[in-house]
Coordinates of C-alpha atoms in Angstrom, one line a residue:
Chain A
M1 CA 0.0 0.0 0.0
L2 CA 2.8 2.4 1.1
F3 CA 4.6 1.4 -2.1
V4 CA 1.9 2.6 -4.5
M5 CA 1.0 5.7 -2.4
P6 CA 3.1 8.2 -4.4
Y7 CA 1.6 7.0 -7.7
L8 CA -1.9 6.8 -6.2
C9 CA -1.6 10.4 -5.1
L10 CA -0.4 11.5 -8.5
F11 CA -3.1 9.5 -10.2
I12 CA -5.9 11.0 -8.1
L13 CA -4.5 14.5 -8.4
M14 CA -3.8 14.4 -12.2
L15 CA -6.4 12.1 -13.5
I16 CA -9.4 11.5 -11.2
V17 CA -9.7 15.1 -10.1
P18 CA -9.7 16.6 -13.6
L19 CA -12.0 13.9 -14.8
A20 CA -14.5 14.7 -12.0
M21 CA -14.1 18.4 -12.8
G22 CA -14.7 17.7 -16.4
I23 CA -17.9 15.7 -15.7
R24 CA -19.1 18.5 -13.4
L25 CA -18.3 21.1 -16.1
S26 CA -20.4 19.2 -18.6
F27 CA -23.5 19.9 -16.5
T28 CA -22.9 23.7 -16.5
R29 CA -22.8 26.6 -18.9
G30 CA -19.5 28.3 -18.7
D31 CA -17.1 30.6 -20.7
L32 CA -13.7 32.3 -20.5
F33 CA -14.7 33.9 -17.2
G34 CA -15.8 30.8 -15.4
I35 CA -18.8 28.6 -14.7
K36 CA -22.1 30.5 -15.0
E37 CA -24.9 28.2 -14.0
F38 CA -25.8 24.5 -13.5
V39 CA -27.9 23.4 -16.5
G40 CA -28.3 19.6 -15.9
L41 CA -28.3 17.5 -19.0
E42 CA -29.0 20.4 -21.4
N43 CA -25.5 20.3 -22.9
Y44 CA -26.0 16.6 -23.7
A45 CA -29.4 17.2 -25.2
R46 CA -28.1 20.0 -27.4
L47 CA -25.2 17.8 -28.5
L48 CA -27.4 14.9 -29.6
A49 CA -29.5 17.4 -31.6
D50 CA -26.4 19.1 -33.1
P51 CA -26.0 17.8 -36.7
V52 CA -22.3 18.9 -36.7
F53 CA -21.6 17.0 -33.6
L54 CA -23.4 13.9 -34.9
R55 CA -21.4 14.2 -38.1
T56 CA -18.2 14.3 -36.1
V57 CA -19.2 11.1 -34.2
W58 CA -19.8 9.3 -37.4
N59 CA -16.6 10.7 -39.0
T60 CA -14.6 9.4 -36.0
V61 CA -16.3 6.0 -36.0
Y62 CA -15.7 5.8 -39.8
F63 CA -12.1 6.7 -39.3
V64 CA -11.7 4.0 -36.6
I65 CA -13.3 1.4 -38.9
L66 CA -10.9 2.5 -41.7
T67 CA -7.7 2.5 -39.6
V68 CA -7.9 0.0 -36.7
P69 CA -8.4 -3.2 -38.7
S70 CA -6.0 -2.1 -41.4
L71 CA -3.3 -1.1 -38.9
T72 CA -3.7 -4.4 -37.0
I73 CA -3.7 -6.6 -40.1
A74 CA -0.9 -4.7 -42.0
G75 CA 1.1 -4.6 -38.8
L76 CA 0.8 -8.3 -38.3
L77 CA 1.7 -9.1 -41.9
L78 CA 4.7 -6.8 -41.8
A79 CA 5.8 -8.4 -38.6
L80 CA 5.4 -11.9 -40.0
A81 CA 7.4 -10.9 -43.1
L82 CA 10.2 -9.2 -41.1
N83 CA 10.5 -11.7 -38.3
R84 CA 13.8 -13.1 -39.4
E85 CA 17.4 -12.7 -38.6
T86 CA 18.6 -11.3 -41.9
R87 CA 20.2 -7.9 -42.3
W88 CA 17.7 -6.9 -44.9
A89 CA 14.8 -7.6 -42.5
A90 CA 16.5 -5.5 -39.8
I91 CA 16.8 -2.6 -42.2
M92 CA 13.1 -2.9 -43.3
R93 CA 12.0 -3.1 -39.6
G94 CA 13.9 0.2 -39.0
I95 CA 12.3 1.9 -42.0
F96 CA 8.8 0.9 -41.1
F97 CA 9.2 1.9 -37.5
A98 CA 10.9 5.2 -38.5
S99 CA 7.7 6.9 -39.6
F100 CA 6.2 6.3 -36.1
V101 CA 8.7 8.5 -34.4
L102 CA 7.9 11.5 -36.7
S103 CA 5.8 14.3 -35.4
V104 CA 2.2 14.7 -36.8
T105 CA 3.2 18.0 -38.4
V106 CA 6.0 16.3 -40.4
V107 CA 3.7 13.4 -41.4
T108 CA 0.9 15.6 -42.6
L109 CA 3.3 17.9 -44.5
I110 CA 4.8 14.9 -46.3
W111 CA 1.3 13.6 -47.2
R112 CA 0.0 16.9 -48.3
L113 CA 2.9 17.1 -50.7
V114 CA 2.0 13.6 -51.9
L115 CA -1.7 14.3 -52.2
I116 CA -1.7 17.8 -53.8
P117 CA -3.5 17.3 -57.2
N118 CA -1.1 19.6 -59.2
G119 CA 2.5 18.6 -58.8
G120 CA 2.0 16.2 -56.0
L121 CA 3.2 12.6 -56.3
A122 CA -0.4 11.2 -56.6
G123 CA -1.1 13.7 -59.3
V124 CA 2.0 12.8 -61.2
I125 CA 1.1 9.1 -61.0
A126 CA -2.4 9.8 -62.1
K127 CA -1.2 11.8 -65.1
A128 CA 1.2 9.1 -66.0
F129 CA -1.7 6.8 -66.4
G130 CA -3.6 9.4 -68.3
A131 CA -6.1 9.9 -65.5
E132 CA -7.4 13.2 -64.2
P133 CA -5.6 14.0 -60.9
I134 CA -7.9 13.6 -57.9
S135 CA -8.1 16.3 -55.3
F136 CA -7.8 13.9 -52.4
L137 CA -8.1 16.4 -49.6
G138 CA -10.6 18.6 -51.3
D139 CA -13.1 15.8 -52.2
Q140 CA -15.6 14.8 -49.6
N141 CA -15.4 11.1 -50.7
W142 CA -11.6 11.0 -50.6
A143 CA -10.6 13.3 -47.8
M144 CA -11.2 10.9 -44.8
L145 CA -9.7 8.0 -46.8
S146 CA -6.6 10.1 -47.4
I147 CA -6.4 10.9 -43.7
A148 CA -6.8 7.2 -42.9
M149 CA -4.1 6.3 -45.4
T150 CA -1.7 8.9 -43.8
T151 CA -2.5 7.6 -40.3
I152 CA -1.8 4.0 -41.3
W153 CA 1.5 5.0 -42.9
W154 CA 2.4 7.0 -39.7
G155 CA 1.2 4.5 -37.2
I156 CA 2.1 1.1 -38.7
G157 CA 5.4 0.9 -36.7
L158 CA 3.7 0.5 -33.3
P159 CA 1.6 -2.6 -34.1
M160 CA 4.5 -4.0 -36.1
V161 CA 7.0 -3.9 -33.2
L162 CA 4.4 -5.2 -30.7
F163 CA 3.7 -8.1 -33.0
L164 CA 7.4 -8.7 -33.6
A165 CA 8.0 -8.9 -29.9
A166 CA 5.2 -11.4 -29.6
L167 CA 6.3 -13.5 -32.5
Q168 CA 9.8 -13.7 -31.0
Q169 CA 8.3 -15.2 -27.8
V170 CA 6.7 -18.1 -29.7
P171 CA 9.0 -21.1 -28.9
R172 CA 10.8 -22.3 -32.1
D173 CA 10.3 -25.9 -31.2
L174 CA 6.5 -25.6 -31.8
Y175 CA 7.2 -24.8 -35.4
E176 CA 9.7 -27.7 -35.6
A177 CA 7.1 -30.0 -34.1
A178 CA 4.5 -28.7 -36.6
A179 CA 7.0 -29.2 -39.5
L180 CA 7.4 -32.8 -38.4
D181 CA 3.6 -33.0 -38.2
N182 CA 3.5 -32.2 -41.9
A183 CA 1.8 -28.8 -41.3
S184 CA 1.8 -26.4 -44.2
R185 CA 2.8 -22.7 -43.7
S186 CA -0.7 -21.5 -43.6
R187 CA -1.7 -24.2 -41.2
M188 CA 1.2 -23.2 -38.9
L189 CA 0.0 -19.6 -39.1
F190 CA -3.5 -20.4 -38.1
A191 CA -2.9 -23.3 -35.7
I192 CA 0.3 -22.0 -34.0
T193 CA 1.2 -18.4 -34.6
L194 CA -2.1 -16.7 -34.3
P195 CA -3.3 -18.6 -31.1
A196 CA 0.2 -17.9 -29.6
I197 CA 0.0 -14.2 -30.1
S198 CA -3.8 -13.8 -29.5
R199 CA -3.1 -11.6 -26.4
T200 CA -1.0 -9.2 -28.4
I201 CA -3.6 -9.0 -31.1
A202 CA -6.2 -8.0 -28.4
L203 CA -3.7 -5.5 -26.9
V204 CA -3.0 -3.9 -30.3
L205 CA -6.7 -3.6 -31.0
V206 CA -7.4 -1.9 -27.7
I207 CA -4.4 0.4 -28.1
E208 CA -5.4 1.3 -31.6
I209 CA -9.1 1.9 -30.8
I210 CA -8.1 4.3 -28.0
L211 CA -5.5 6.0 -30.2
Q212 CA -7.6 6.4 -33.3
F213 CA -10.7 7.6 -31.5
Q214 CA -8.6 10.5 -30.5
L215 CA -7.9 11.6 -34.1
F216 CA -7.1 15.3 -34.1
G217 CA -3.8 16.5 -35.6
Q218 CA -4.1 15.0 -39.0
P219 CA -7.5 16.6 -40.0
Q220 CA -6.6 19.8 -38.2
L221 CA -3.4 20.2 -40.3
M222 CA -4.5 18.6 -43.5
T223 CA -8.1 19.7 -44.0
S224 CA -9.2 21.7 -41.0
G225 CA -12.1 19.4 -40.8
G226 CA -13.4 20.1 -44.3
P227 CA -14.6 19.8 -46.9
N228 CA -18.0 20.3 -45.6
N229 CA -17.2 18.8 -42.2
S230 CA -16.4 15.5 -43.8
T231 CA -13.2 15.0 -41.9
R232 CA -14.1 16.8 -38.6
P233 CA -13.5 14.3 -35.7
I234 CA -14.9 14.6 -32.2
V235 CA -11.7 15.9 -30.7
L236 CA -11.5 18.7 -33.2
F237 CA -15.1 19.5 -32.4
I238 CA -14.3 19.6 -28.7
Y239 CA -11.2 21.7 -29.3
E240 CA -13.1 24.3 -31.4
S241 CA -16.2 24.5 -29.2
G242 CA -14.0 24.8 -26.1
W243 CA -11.1 26.9 -27.2
S244 CA -12.5 28.9 -30.2
Q245 CA -16.1 29.4 -29.1
W246 CA -15.4 29.2 -25.3
Q247 CA -18.4 26.9 -24.7
L248 CA -16.6 25.0 -22.0
G249 CA -19.6 23.1 -20.7
Y250 CA -20.6 22.1 -24.2
A251 CA -17.1 21.0 -25.1
S252 CA -16.8 19.1 -21.9
A253 CA -20.0 17.2 -22.5
A254 CA -18.7 16.2 -25.9
A255 CA -15.5 15.0 -24.3
Q256 CA -17.5 12.8 -21.9
I257 CA -19.4 11.3 -24.8
L258 CA -16.0 10.5 -26.5
F259 CA -14.7 9.0 -23.3
A260 CA -17.8 6.8 -23.0
L261 CA -17.6 5.8 -26.6
I262 CA -13.9 4.7 -26.3
A263 CA -14.5 2.9 -23.0
M264 CA -17.5 1.1 -24.6
V265 CA -15.8 0.0 -27.8
A266 CA -12.6 -1.1 -25.9
M267 CA -14.6 -3.1 -23.5
V268 CA -16.7 -4.8 -26.1
Q269 CA -13.4 -5.7 -27.9
Y270 CA -11.9 -6.9 -24.7
R271 CA -14.9 -9.1 -23.9
I272 CA -14.8 -10.7 -27.4
S273 CA -11.1 -11.5 -27.2
S274 CA -11.3 -12.8 -23.6
R275 CA -14.2 -15.0 -24.5
K276 CA -12.2 -16.4 -27.4
E277 CA -9.3 -17.0 -25.0
S278 CA -11.4 -19.1 -22.6
R279 CA -13.0 -21.1 -25.2
Chain I
M1 CA 10.3 -50.0 -39.5
A2 CA 13.4 -48.9 -41.3
G3 CA 17.1 -48.5 -40.8
V4 CA 19.0 -45.2 -41.2
E5 CA 22.2 -44.7 -43.2
M6 CA 24.2 -41.6 -43.0
A7 CA 27.1 -41.3 -45.4
C8 CA 29.9 -38.6 -44.9
V9 CA 27.4 -36.1 -43.4
S10 CA 28.8 -32.7 -42.6
K11 CA 27.3 -29.5 -41.2
R12 CA 28.6 -26.0 -40.7
F13 CA 27.0 -23.0 -38.9
G14 CA 28.8 -20.2 -40.6
D15 CA 32.5 -20.9 -40.1
V16 CA 32.0 -23.4 -37.3
L17 CA 32.1 -27.0 -38.3
V18 CA 29.5 -28.9 -36.1
I19 CA 29.4 -32.2 -37.8
D20 CA 32.5 -33.5 -39.5
K21 CA 32.0 -36.3 -42.1
V22 CA 29.9 -38.6 -40.0
S23 CA 29.0 -42.0 -41.4
L24 CA 26.7 -44.3 -39.5
E25 CA 24.5 -47.2 -40.2
V26 CA 21.5 -48.0 -38.0
Q27 CA 19.8 -51.4 -38.3
A28 CA 16.0 -51.5 -38.6
G29 CA 14.5 -52.0 -35.2
E30 CA 17.7 -50.9 -33.3
F31 CA 17.7 -48.6 -30.3
I32 CA 20.7 -46.3 -30.9
V33 CA 21.8 -43.7 -28.4
F34 CA 23.9 -40.7 -29.4
L35 CA 26.0 -39.9 -26.3
G36 CA 28.4 -37.1 -25.8
P37 CA 29.1 -33.9 -23.9
S38 CA 27.3 -30.7 -24.7
G39 CA 28.3 -29.1 -27.9
C40 CA 29.6 -32.3 -29.5
G41 CA 27.0 -32.1 -32.2
K42 CA 24.7 -35.0 -31.2
S43 CA 21.5 -32.9 -31.2
T44 CA 22.5 -31.4 -34.5
L45 CA 23.0 -34.9 -36.0
L46 CA 19.5 -35.9 -34.8
R47 CA 18.0 -32.8 -36.1
M48 CA 19.6 -33.4 -39.5
I49 CA 17.9 -36.8 -39.6
A50 CA 14.6 -35.1 -38.7
G51 CA 15.1 -32.5 -41.4
L52 CA 15.2 -29.6 -38.9
E53 CA 18.7 -28.8 -40.0
T54 CA 20.0 -28.9 -43.5
V55 CA 22.8 -31.2 -44.6
D56 CA 25.8 -29.4 -46.1
D57 CA 27.5 -32.5 -47.4
G58 CA 26.7 -36.2 -47.6
T59 CA 23.5 -38.2 -47.7
I60 CA 20.9 -39.6 -45.3
H61 CA 18.7 -42.6 -46.1
I62 CA 15.8 -43.8 -44.1
G63 CA 15.0 -47.3 -45.3
E64 CA 15.4 -47.3 -49.0
Q65 CA 14.5 -43.6 -49.4
R66 CA 17.0 -40.8 -49.5
V67 CA 15.6 -38.1 -47.2
D68 CA 18.1 -35.3 -46.8
T69 CA 16.4 -33.4 -49.5
L70 CA 12.8 -34.0 -48.2
P71 CA 11.0 -31.6 -45.8
P72 CA 10.6 -32.9 -42.2
G73 CA 7.0 -33.8 -42.6
K74 CA 7.7 -36.1 -45.5
R75 CA 10.4 -38.2 -43.8
D76 CA 8.1 -40.5 -41.8
V77 CA 9.8 -39.7 -38.6
A78 CA 8.4 -38.7 -35.2
M79 CA 10.4 -36.7 -32.7
V80 CA 10.1 -36.1 -28.9
F81 CA 11.6 -32.8 -28.0
Q82 CA 13.5 -31.8 -24.9
H83 CA 10.9 -29.3 -23.9
Y84 CA 8.1 -31.5 -25.2
A85 CA 6.9 -28.8 -27.7
L86 CA 3.3 -29.6 -27.2
Y87 CA 1.0 -27.0 -28.8
P88 CA -0.1 -25.0 -25.8
H89 CA -3.5 -23.8 -26.9
M90 CA -4.7 -27.3 -28.1
T91 CA -6.0 -30.0 -25.8
I92 CA -3.9 -33.2 -25.6
K93 CA -6.3 -34.9 -27.9
E94 CA -5.9 -32.1 -30.5
N95 CA -2.1 -32.3 -30.0
L96 CA -2.1 -36.0 -30.8
A97 CA -4.4 -35.6 -33.8
F98 CA -2.7 -32.6 -35.3
G99 CA -0.1 -34.5 -37.4
L100 CA -2.7 -37.1 -38.5
K101 CA -5.1 -34.5 -39.7
N102 CA -2.3 -32.9 -41.7
R103 CA -1.7 -36.3 -43.3
R104 CA -5.4 -36.6 -44.0
V105 CA -5.9 -39.7 -42.0
P106 CA -9.6 -40.5 -41.7
A107 CA -11.3 -39.2 -38.6
S108 CA -12.3 -42.7 -37.3
E109 CA -8.8 -43.9 -37.6
I110 CA -7.4 -40.8 -35.9
S111 CA -9.6 -41.4 -32.9
A112 CA -8.8 -45.0 -32.7
R113 CA -5.0 -44.3 -32.8
V114 CA -5.4 -41.5 -30.2
E115 CA -7.3 -43.8 -27.9
A116 CA -4.8 -46.6 -28.3
A117 CA -1.8 -44.3 -27.6
A118 CA -3.5 -42.6 -24.7
S119 CA -4.3 -45.9 -23.0
S120 CA -0.9 -47.4 -23.5
L121 CA 0.7 -44.3 -22.0
E122 CA -2.0 -43.8 -19.3
I123 CA -3.0 -40.3 -20.4
G124 CA -6.6 -41.2 -21.2
D125 CA -7.9 -39.0 -18.4
F126 CA -6.0 -35.9 -19.6
L127 CA -7.1 -35.9 -23.3
E128 CA -9.4 -32.9 -22.9
R129 CA -6.8 -30.9 -20.9
R130 CA -4.3 -28.4 -22.2
P131 CA -0.5 -29.0 -21.8
G132 CA -0.3 -26.1 -19.3
Q133 CA -2.7 -28.1 -17.0
L134 CA -0.4 -31.1 -16.8
S135 CA 2.6 -32.0 -14.7
G136 CA 6.0 -32.4 -16.4
G137 CA 5.7 -36.2 -16.4
Q138 CA 2.3 -36.1 -17.9
R139 CA 3.4 -33.7 -20.6
Q140 CA 6.3 -36.0 -21.4
R141 CA 3.9 -38.9 -21.8
A142 CA 1.7 -36.8 -24.0
A143 CA 4.7 -35.9 -26.2
I144 CA 5.6 -39.5 -26.5
A145 CA 2.0 -40.4 -27.4
R146 CA 2.0 -37.7 -30.0
A147 CA 5.0 -39.4 -31.6
I148 CA 3.4 -42.9 -31.4
V149 CA 0.1 -42.1 -33.0
K150 CA 2.0 -41.2 -36.2
Q151 CA 3.2 -44.8 -36.4
P152 CA 6.5 -43.6 -37.9
S153 CA 9.3 -45.7 -39.3
L154 CA 11.7 -44.0 -37.0
F155 CA 11.5 -42.3 -33.6
L156 CA 13.9 -39.5 -32.6
F157 CA 14.3 -38.5 -29.0
D158 CA 16.2 -35.3 -28.2
E159 CA 17.2 -35.5 -24.5
P160 CA 13.5 -36.2 -23.5
L161 CA 14.2 -37.1 -19.9
S162 CA 16.4 -34.2 -19.0
N163 CA 13.5 -32.1 -17.5
L164 CA 12.2 -34.9 -15.3
D165 CA 13.2 -35.4 -11.6
A166 CA 15.4 -38.4 -10.9
A167 CA 12.6 -40.8 -9.9
L168 CA 10.4 -40.0 -12.9
R169 CA 13.4 -40.2 -15.2
A170 CA 14.2 -43.8 -14.1
R171 CA 10.6 -44.8 -14.5
T172 CA 10.3 -43.2 -17.9
R173 CA 13.5 -44.8 -19.0
I174 CA 12.1 -48.3 -18.2
E175 CA 8.9 -47.4 -20.0
L176 CA 10.8 -46.3 -23.1
A177 CA 12.7 -49.6 -23.1
Q178 CA 9.3 -51.4 -22.9
L179 CA 7.9 -49.2 -25.6
H180 CA 10.8 -50.1 -27.9
Q181 CA 10.3 -53.9 -27.2
Q182 CA 6.6 -53.5 -27.9
L183 CA 6.8 -51.5 -31.1
G184 CA 10.0 -52.8 -32.4
T185 CA 10.5 -49.5 -34.3
T186 CA 14.0 -48.0 -34.9
M187 CA 14.7 -45.4 -32.3
I188 CA 17.5 -42.8 -32.0
F189 CA 17.9 -41.2 -28.6
V190 CA 20.2 -38.3 -27.8
T191 CA 21.5 -37.8 -24.3
H192 CA 24.5 -36.6 -22.4
D193 CA 23.6 -39.0 -19.5
Q194 CA 25.6 -42.2 -19.8
V195 CA 23.3 -44.1 -17.5
E196 CA 20.4 -43.5 -20.0
A197 CA 22.8 -44.5 -22.8
M198 CA 24.0 -47.7 -21.0
T199 CA 20.5 -48.8 -20.0
L200 CA 18.5 -48.1 -23.2
A201 CA 20.9 -48.6 -26.1
D202 CA 21.4 -51.6 -28.3
R203 CA 24.4 -49.7 -29.5
I204 CA 25.8 -46.4 -28.3
V205 CA 27.4 -43.8 -30.6
V206 CA 29.8 -41.7 -28.6
L207 CA 30.3 -38.3 -30.2
H208 CA 33.1 -36.0 -29.4
D209 CA 34.4 -32.9 -31.1
H210 CA 31.9 -33.2 -34.0
R211 CA 33.0 -36.7 -34.9
I212 CA 32.0 -40.2 -33.9
E213 CA 34.5 -41.4 -31.3
Q214 CA 33.2 -45.0 -31.0
I215 CA 30.2 -47.1 -31.9
G216 CA 29.5 -50.2 -29.9
T217 CA 27.2 -52.0 -27.5
P218 CA 27.1 -50.5 -24.0
M219 CA 29.4 -53.2 -22.6
E220 CA 31.9 -52.8 -25.5
I221 CA 31.9 -49.0 -24.8
Y222 CA 32.5 -49.6 -21.1
R223 CA 35.0 -52.5 -21.3
R224 CA 36.8 -51.7 -24.5
P225 CA 36.7 -47.9 -25.0
A226 CA 38.4 -46.9 -28.2
T227 CA 39.9 -43.7 -26.8
K228 CA 40.8 -42.0 -23.6
F229 CA 37.8 -39.7 -24.1
V230 CA 35.3 -42.5 -24.3
A231 CA 36.9 -44.2 -21.3
S232 CA 36.7 -41.1 -19.1
F233 CA 33.2 -40.1 -20.4
V234 CA 31.5 -43.4 -19.7
G235 CA 31.4 -44.8 -16.2
T236 CA 30.5 -43.5 -12.8
P237 CA 32.7 -43.1 -10.8
K238 CA 35.2 -42.1 -13.5
I239 CA 37.9 -44.4 -14.7
N240 CA 41.3 -43.9 -13.0
I241 CA 43.8 -42.6 -15.5
V242 CA 47.4 -42.6 -14.2
E243 CA 50.8 -42.0 -15.7
L244 CA 52.6 -45.2 -16.3
T245 CA 56.0 -46.6 -17.2
A246 CA 55.6 -49.4 -19.6
A247 CA 58.0 -52.3 -20.1
K248 CA 58.0 -55.1 -22.6
N249 CA 57.4 -58.5 -21.0
G250 CA 57.6 -61.0 -23.7
A251 CA 54.8 -60.2 -26.1
M252 CA 52.9 -58.4 -23.4
T253 CA 53.3 -55.3 -21.4
T254 CA 54.2 -54.6 -17.8
A255 CA 52.8 -51.4 -16.5
A256 CA 54.5 -49.6 -13.6
L257 CA 52.4 -47.1 -11.6
P258 CA 54.0 -43.9 -10.5
D259 CA 54.6 -45.3 -7.1
G260 CA 56.5 -48.2 -8.6
T261 CA 53.8 -50.9 -8.4
A262 CA 54.3 -53.2 -11.4
L263 CA 51.2 -54.7 -13.0
E264 CA 51.3 -57.6 -15.4
T265 CA 48.8 -56.9 -18.2
C266 CA 47.7 -59.0 -21.2
I267 CA 48.0 -56.0 -23.4
P268 CA 50.3 -56.7 -26.4
W269 CA 53.4 -54.6 -26.4
N270 CA 53.5 -51.7 -28.7
A271 CA 56.6 -49.5 -29.3
S272 CA 54.5 -46.3 -28.8
F273 CA 54.0 -47.2 -25.1
A274 CA 57.6 -46.1 -24.4
E275 CA 56.7 -42.5 -25.3
T276 CA 55.9 -40.0 -22.6
G277 CA 52.3 -39.2 -22.0
T278 CA 51.2 -42.9 -22.1
T279 CA 48.6 -43.6 -19.5
L280 CA 46.9 -46.5 -17.9
G281 CA 43.1 -46.7 -17.4
L282 CA 41.8 -48.8 -14.5
R283 CA 38.1 -48.9 -13.6
P284 CA 37.4 -48.3 -9.9
E285 CA 35.9 -51.8 -9.5
A286 CA 39.2 -53.3 -10.6
I287 CA 40.9 -51.9 -7.5
R288 CA 39.6 -53.6 -4.4
V289 CA 40.4 -52.5 -0.9
V290 CA 42.2 -55.2 1.2
A291 CA 43.8 -55.2 4.6
Q292 CA 47.0 -53.2 5.0
G293 CA 50.0 -55.1 3.9
E294 CA 48.1 -57.3 1.5
G295 CA 47.3 -56.8 -2.2
T296 CA 49.4 -55.3 -5.0
A297 CA 49.8 -51.8 -3.8
A298 CA 49.5 -49.7 -0.7
G299 CA 47.8 -46.4 -0.1
R300 CA 46.2 -44.1 2.3
A301 CA 42.4 -43.5 2.3
K302 CA 41.7 -39.8 1.9
V303 CA 37.9 -39.7 1.4
V304 CA 35.4 -42.4 2.1
E305 CA 32.1 -42.2 0.1
R306 CA 29.4 -44.6 1.3
L307 CA 26.9 -45.4 -1.4
G308 CA 25.1 -48.2 0.4
E309 CA 25.7 -51.3 -1.7
R310 CA 29.4 -50.3 -2.1
T311 CA 31.9 -47.8 -0.7
L312 CA 34.1 -45.6 -2.8
I313 CA 37.5 -44.9 -1.3
Y314 CA 39.7 -42.2 -2.8
A315 CA 43.2 -43.5 -2.0
E316 CA 46.5 -41.8 -2.3
L317 CA 49.6 -43.8 -3.3
S318 CA 53.0 -43.2 -1.7
D319 CA 53.9 -40.8 -4.5
G320 CA 50.7 -38.8 -4.3
T321 CA 48.8 -40.4 -7.2
M322 CA 45.1 -40.5 -6.4
L323 CA 43.1 -43.6 -7.2
T324 CA 39.3 -44.2 -6.9
T325 CA 38.8 -47.6 -5.4
E326 CA 35.9 -49.8 -4.3
D327 CA 35.1 -51.6 -1.2
R328 CA 32.1 -53.5 0.2
G329 CA 29.1 -51.5 1.4
D330 CA 30.0 -52.3 5.1
S331 CA 33.6 -51.1 4.7
Q332 CA 35.3 -50.3 7.9
V333 CA 37.9 -48.1 6.3
R334 CA 38.1 -44.5 7.7
P335 CA 39.8 -41.5 6.3
D336 CA 43.6 -41.6 6.8
D337 CA 43.7 -45.3 7.3
M338 CA 46.5 -47.1 5.5
I339 CA 45.0 -49.7 3.2
G340 CA 46.1 -52.4 0.8
L341 CA 44.9 -52.3 -2.8
S342 CA 44.4 -55.4 -4.9
I343 CA 44.5 -54.4 -8.5
D344 CA 43.0 -56.6 -11.2
S345 CA 44.8 -55.6 -14.4
S346 CA 42.9 -58.0 -16.7
N347 CA 40.6 -55.1 -17.9
A348 CA 43.3 -52.4 -17.8
V349 CA 43.6 -50.2 -20.8
I350 CA 46.7 -48.4 -22.0
F351 CA 46.2 -45.1 -23.8
T352 CA 48.9 -43.8 -26.1
N353 CA 49.8 -40.2 -25.9
E354 CA 47.3 -39.4 -28.7
G355 CA 44.6 -41.0 -26.7
R356 CA 44.2 -44.3 -28.6
A357 CA 43.3 -47.2 -26.5
H358 CA 45.1 -50.6 -26.4
H359 CA 43.2 -53.5 -24.8
G360 CA 44.2 -56.8 -23.4
T361 CA 43.8 -59.9 -25.6
Q362 CA 41.4 -61.6 -23.3
V363 CA 38.7 -59.8 -21.5
S364 CA 37.3 -61.2 -18.3
N365 CA 33.9 -60.2 -17.2

C-alpha cells in the first residue's frame, strides 16, 4: 500500500480530479470567465441534436473502422514478413518503424505534398496513367480515406513492433514439431502463430481503438475538418467549441461522450477476445 | 520400420564445423543412443535426420529412401523434443491428432489411434486438458503419445528425460525400453547422460568434437573404450587414468604405476608405449580395498564415500597419485587409514599419448 502511495496520489490529483471536474463542467454553462450556472443535461441534449456533432461522431467511427483493422492486419503481416534474422529484415524493420517517431506536423506535411493534385506525387502518377488528378483532400469522398491512409503510414510501426515482440516469444520448437507433423505454412500460421499471439492481437486492437478515436492533428493540419465537415472528428469539435467558441460546458459534455464511446468499444473488444481465450 | 544410413554427413554453422563427415548405419529396429558432452553435435545430428537442420554434405537414407532433400513432414519420422513442444493452446487430444489431420488420416482412424496411444501411456484422463494443466511427467507422456500415433518408421528423442526429476526419469527410462520392445521401431535417442545410454541402447554412438568417437554395445563401450575420451566419459565413478612406465614383457606389457607398483597386463606390447604421455586406465571396480600389507599396492584412504551397496574410497599412493577404489558396502575403512589395494589388471587399458586405447587380448567379465 505504502509502495503505491506516491503513484496513487499523483493518479488522483492528475487524473481522477480533472476527470471529475470535467464531468461537473459538462453539466454547466461556462465561458472564459468561469462557470455561469448549472444546466443539468442540457449540454448533452443539445449535442445529440447538433448535426455537426453527430457528423463528427460518425466521422470518428468511420475513421476508426478504416484504420484500426488495417493497422492491425498490416502490422501483423509486416511483422510476419520481417520476423527473421537477416540484415535486410533488420533494415526494413527500421524503415517501417521510422515513420512512427515522426511528429504529426511532419507526417501531414509529407502527405499533403503527396496528395496535392497539381505537382503532388499522386497527381504525377495519375497523369502518367492518363487519368485526371484527384483532389484527395478537397473531395468529400476521398478526404477521410486520405487521412486514414496517412495515419496508417504513420502508425504502422507500433503494431508491427508489438507483433514482432510477440512473435519472437513463440517457442521455435513448436514450429519444428509442426513441421514434423507435416503442417503447411498457412496451417502453422492459423494453428500455432495466431493462437500464440492472441493476447498481443487483443492488446494492439485496444491500443489502436483508443489512439484512433482521439484523431485530431491530421485533419486539423490537412483539411481543418473540411470539406463540408467530412473530416471533422470529435476531438477537433471539442477543441473548437472549447477553445474557439469558449463553450466550456458544451465541449466538456462532448468529451464525456467520446470517453464513454472509447470505453464502450474497448470493453466490447476486450470481452470478445477474452471469451475467445477461454473457449 | 526402417534403418538409417548416414554417409559422410557434414554440417557447418557459418565458419563453425559442427558435424565433420559422420558416417553411421543404424539397423532396422535398433535402439541407438547418441552420447556425448554438450556441444559435441549430437543434437544437430539428430535434427539433421529429422530435417530440422539442412545437410551441407553427404546423404541420409531412411530405409530405401533418400531423405536429406525432403522436408521434415515427408520423412516419416516422429520426434520427442527436450521441452516437449506440445501445442499450448490445443488439448492433448488435438495435439495428438494434429499431425494425423495434416496427413489426411480418416477421422475414425485418428480417434482409434489416439485412444490406443492414450491408453498405452495412461494419459486417457487428460485428453481434454491443455498442456499447461499437466505436470512435467504427464506432458512427457503426451509428447511420446504424439509421436506414437503417427506410427513412424523412425523415432527420434532429443534428451527427452532431462527435464524430469530423478525418480520419474528412471521410470520413464524403463517405459521407453518397454515401448521399444513392444513397437520394435527403430529409435534414435540423444543424451549426455551415460546411465540412460547404457540402460537403453542396443548400440551407443559416442560423439566428441563433432565426430564419432566410437560405436558399440554398452558393454563394449564400457569395457573396451576406443579412446581415452570414451573411457573417461563413460562410467561413474570415472575411470582412473594414471601415468605409467611401460616395459616389454615377452609379447605383453608390464605397466608400472607412478609409485613403482608393477602390473602384469595382457595388453600386447606396442613401441609407442615407451613415449611419454602414455597412461593407464583402471576402472574403480578393478581396484579392491584389502587389509594393510596385502594386495598389489598400498595407499592411504583420503575420502570415504558410502553409497550403500558399495563404498568408494579415494586412495593416495605413496607418490601422491590418487586412485578411486571400491570396497564393500559395510567397509570399515576410515579417512587416513592405511590400506592395501588389490589391482585386477585384466581389464586395464593403455592409452597412447594421442589417446588411442590398447586393450588386453582376453577380457574377463
